[in-house]
Amino acid sequence: MPAPVSGPRTLYDKIWDDHVVDVNDQGLTLLYIDRHLVHEVTSPQAFEGLRNAERAVRRPDCTLATVDHNVPTHSRKNFKAIDSFVDEPDSRAQCIALEDNVKEFGLTYFGLTDRRQGIVHIIGPEQGFTLPGTTVVCGDSHTSTHGAFGSLAFGIGTSEVEHVLATQTLLQKKGKNMRISVDGQLAEGVTSKDVILHIIGLIGTAGGTGCVIEYAGSVFRGFSMEARMSVCNMSIEAGARAGMVAPDDITFAYLKNRPLAPKGEAWDRAEAYWRSLKSDEGAKWDAEINIKAEDIPPTVTWGTSPQDVAPITGVVPDPTIITDATKRSSIERALSYMGLQPGTKMEDISLDKVFIGSCTNSRIEDLRSAVRVILAMGPDAKVVPTVQAMVVPGSGLIKQQAEVEGLDAVFKRAGFDWREAGCSMCLGMNPDQLSHGERCASTSNRNFEGRQGAGGRTHLVSPAMAAAAAMTGKLTDVRKLLNADADAKIAAGPKLKLASAFDFLTDPVLPAPKPQTLSHAQNASDSASLPPATAPSAVAPFVIVKGIAAPLHVENVDTDKIIPKQFLKTLKRNGLADALFYELRTDTKTGKKTDFVLNREPYTQAKILVCTGNNFGCGSSREHAAWSLNDFGIRTVIAPSFGEIFQNNAMQNGMLPVQVPVGDAKDLASDAEAGLELEVDLEKMEVRRLNGKPPVPFMVNPFRRHCLLNGLDDIALTLQKDESIVSFEQRRSGAWPWLDGLGYKGGKIPVAPAKVSKKMDW
Ligand SMILES: CC(C)[C@H](C(=O)O)[C@@H](O)C(=O)O
Ligand code: SF4
């Protein structure tokens, strides 16, 4: 059992220690969760689980829900109900399911008639729901965003969403401490987005695996909250589940007077506590990276992983100089998908679309920085005719603020499409998508294959670089546009009014509504109603799995690749076998099956997947990745390393991720290639081979092993700790009373009819 850190502690150590409800003998901690954000994609199956077990939501006052991924971003002028507004049936069903669930379980919800609706990671901070020193979770990998406030914030899968709804806790293993410091002076035109892209390029998408990153140094200390959020947001792209910045005066100024931030005497108490939230001098770091600000150029991506970065002044890389075969073939595949030739100058890459939006870059400062670039090009500058450009503010409130400031007018006059809040083209679960072969400069966070639409090609950029790209039609070094004449041109442009976010944060804060169903209104902490620890679980025990193993030689297999976005719209946990690796198994142009390994005999019968590349299951928190592997018949994946959320999701579904050294993975993959069966034995913790070679040993956390061997249900086990949870809650109410009992009320959103000059068809 890990002892609490004694002596100097990091910020992560402190927040962790402050939230321990219980530690089991096998080293897993039951961690209390202060804030739970919910959206429509990863919650339906969790609510269904609660319903089936007749469980309530334990802390509706600590839970906030919104719709964002599926919502169309066209005008809501004629909005009456989701039913008639969302055309696509599966998207509609998911939005309606959330609306039904929030009523049934009595949760606060920002729907499409509420001007506070927006991307889940925008609205939490905006309302002051996200606070320093808290633990924050959401069924979404970019929950790392909230770490900008000095909170411990991380993404979880749907089973864990259910766990938090039912118990307000999570069973967690403590991660490592990593510090990334950036010191010095950033050059003009270099923004927080360039900083985080540069960091990911340096450490790779697996660089932060198993770690919580603290961002330190003068650059982050000088950043606004918006900029810190953009950085922490992409910690997941660096492999870390969470990133954080110590709270300071900038944090407190952002939060003070937000609707859900503490007020009066509670604020003073809170601030005094928050000021203690910094890493102590002499605290131990498991990994440290130091970067000079002056070394960071405006940075863009060329490939299909966020680590595929180049300075805007650079060229597309040449794979032939890479010696490692798996890495070389990953680059070759990326270049062929992106339709790029080695040696092409980044600035020579022409675009079809530009997207300014997403939880990384759709805040007021992002919009202001894009507008600055447009104005720097003079009064008549327009988006080039061959490019379609869209701006999607992160929330209704940001949209309103931008309109008062006059930013929308600049965008519209230049030819940008000005939309309503939502995830939009960040992942194309809604109508905003790239068509096959279209190339986009995007301020979002993922450039995976098919991310913005099947066959679409994404280059990740900052908002300023996106604006520059829209105006020139190519990836462009924004520094050329922010030249000596820029300030004069900006000054001569329309008078922009700088507004304060506080002018728009005026909606009343009321308690969360009462649940509609009687059984859900029961006190969730009533221990008389607890099921026994051995309550039958939907999960089958995992003891030994023997069978065909399919080899896969790919690095960074992200969950978008395992199951693309269009299959996330289900309300069920099954029926996803055909969706597994859909875009690798199906020619998206002809609809025919490809020769991908899982389409070939004998691998159509595979029970085991052996991946030789690192970081299997990185990226999104979609539990659908585990469900689709399971539905296909694959019960265990062997790989050198895993994305953490995927690893948890797999085990929640009775599947076993087996971590072995690269050499062993390669050896086992050669058995698989020869068509030899493998035998994965969890009891003995070894992979047995049929070719007479010795078995390959592996390690699994003893608690997880016990649960898998016995098919135990985490929630039932946690509910047995109810006394500890109740006593933690009593201590919490005493120490941090501002975390209890807040709520909200929805209202009508005043929507200005959007007139666009160009007919946009996304
Ligand atoms: C839908 C959700 C599971 C997913 C995530 O976890 O990140 C999405 O937000 C994404 O960006 O891919
Ligand atoms: S990454 Fe994109 S899809 Fe995921 S929450 Fe953020 S905006 Fe939405």
XYZ file of N, CA and C and ligand atoms in Angstrom, residues 68-69 119-121 140 142 233 358-360 422-423 426-427 445-446 451, ligand 2:
62
model
N -23.011 18.327 -26.092
C -22.006 19.044 -26.894
C -21.533 18.284 -28.135
N -21.286 16.989 -28.024
C -20.647 16.285 -29.137
C -21.554 16.153 -30.362
N -19.271 23.274 -24.793
C -18.414 22.093 -24.648
C -18.165 21.892 -23.151
N -18.259 20.653 -22.732
C -18.237 20.323 -21.311
C -17.007 20.918 -20.595
N -15.877 20.984 -21.292
C -14.663 21.499 -20.643
C -14.571 23.027 -20.689
N -14.614 11.764 -20.500
C -14.018 12.444 -21.644
C -12.545 12.701 -21.365
N -10.405 14.828 -22.408
C -9.885 16.196 -22.260
C -10.272 16.861 -20.946
N -5.314 20.934 -21.442
C -6.222 20.187 -22.311
C -5.475 19.095 -23.076
N -13.358 23.906 -30.634
C -12.980 22.770 -29.776
C -12.623 23.195 -28.359
N -12.558 22.197 -27.463
C -12.248 22.505 -26.064
C -10.813 22.966 -25.887
N -9.986 22.857 -26.922
C -8.622 23.385 -26.824
C -8.615 24.888 -27.082
N -20.580 24.028 -29.604
C -20.582 22.557 -29.591
C -19.204 22.050 -29.993
N -19.044 20.736 -29.985
C -17.743 20.152 -30.354
C -17.464 20.305 -31.851
N -14.432 19.193 -34.452
C -13.311 18.574 -33.735
C -13.342 17.070 -33.935
N -14.547 16.483 -33.907
C -14.609 15.045 -34.180
C -15.771 14.630 -35.058
N -7.453 19.240 -31.187
C -6.343 18.583 -30.501
C -5.921 17.236 -31.083
N -6.707 16.713 -32.022
C -6.382 15.381 -32.551
C -6.410 15.411 -34.075
N -10.544 11.551 -38.087
C -11.045 12.241 -36.897
C -12.131 13.278 -37.252
S -11.787 17.056 -27.918
Fe -13.303 17.733 -29.329
S -14.882 16.185 -29.245
Fe -13.609 15.893 -27.433
S -14.626 17.159 -25.874
Fe -13.104 18.452 -26.836
S -14.240 19.528 -28.440
Fe -15.462 17.791 -27.825
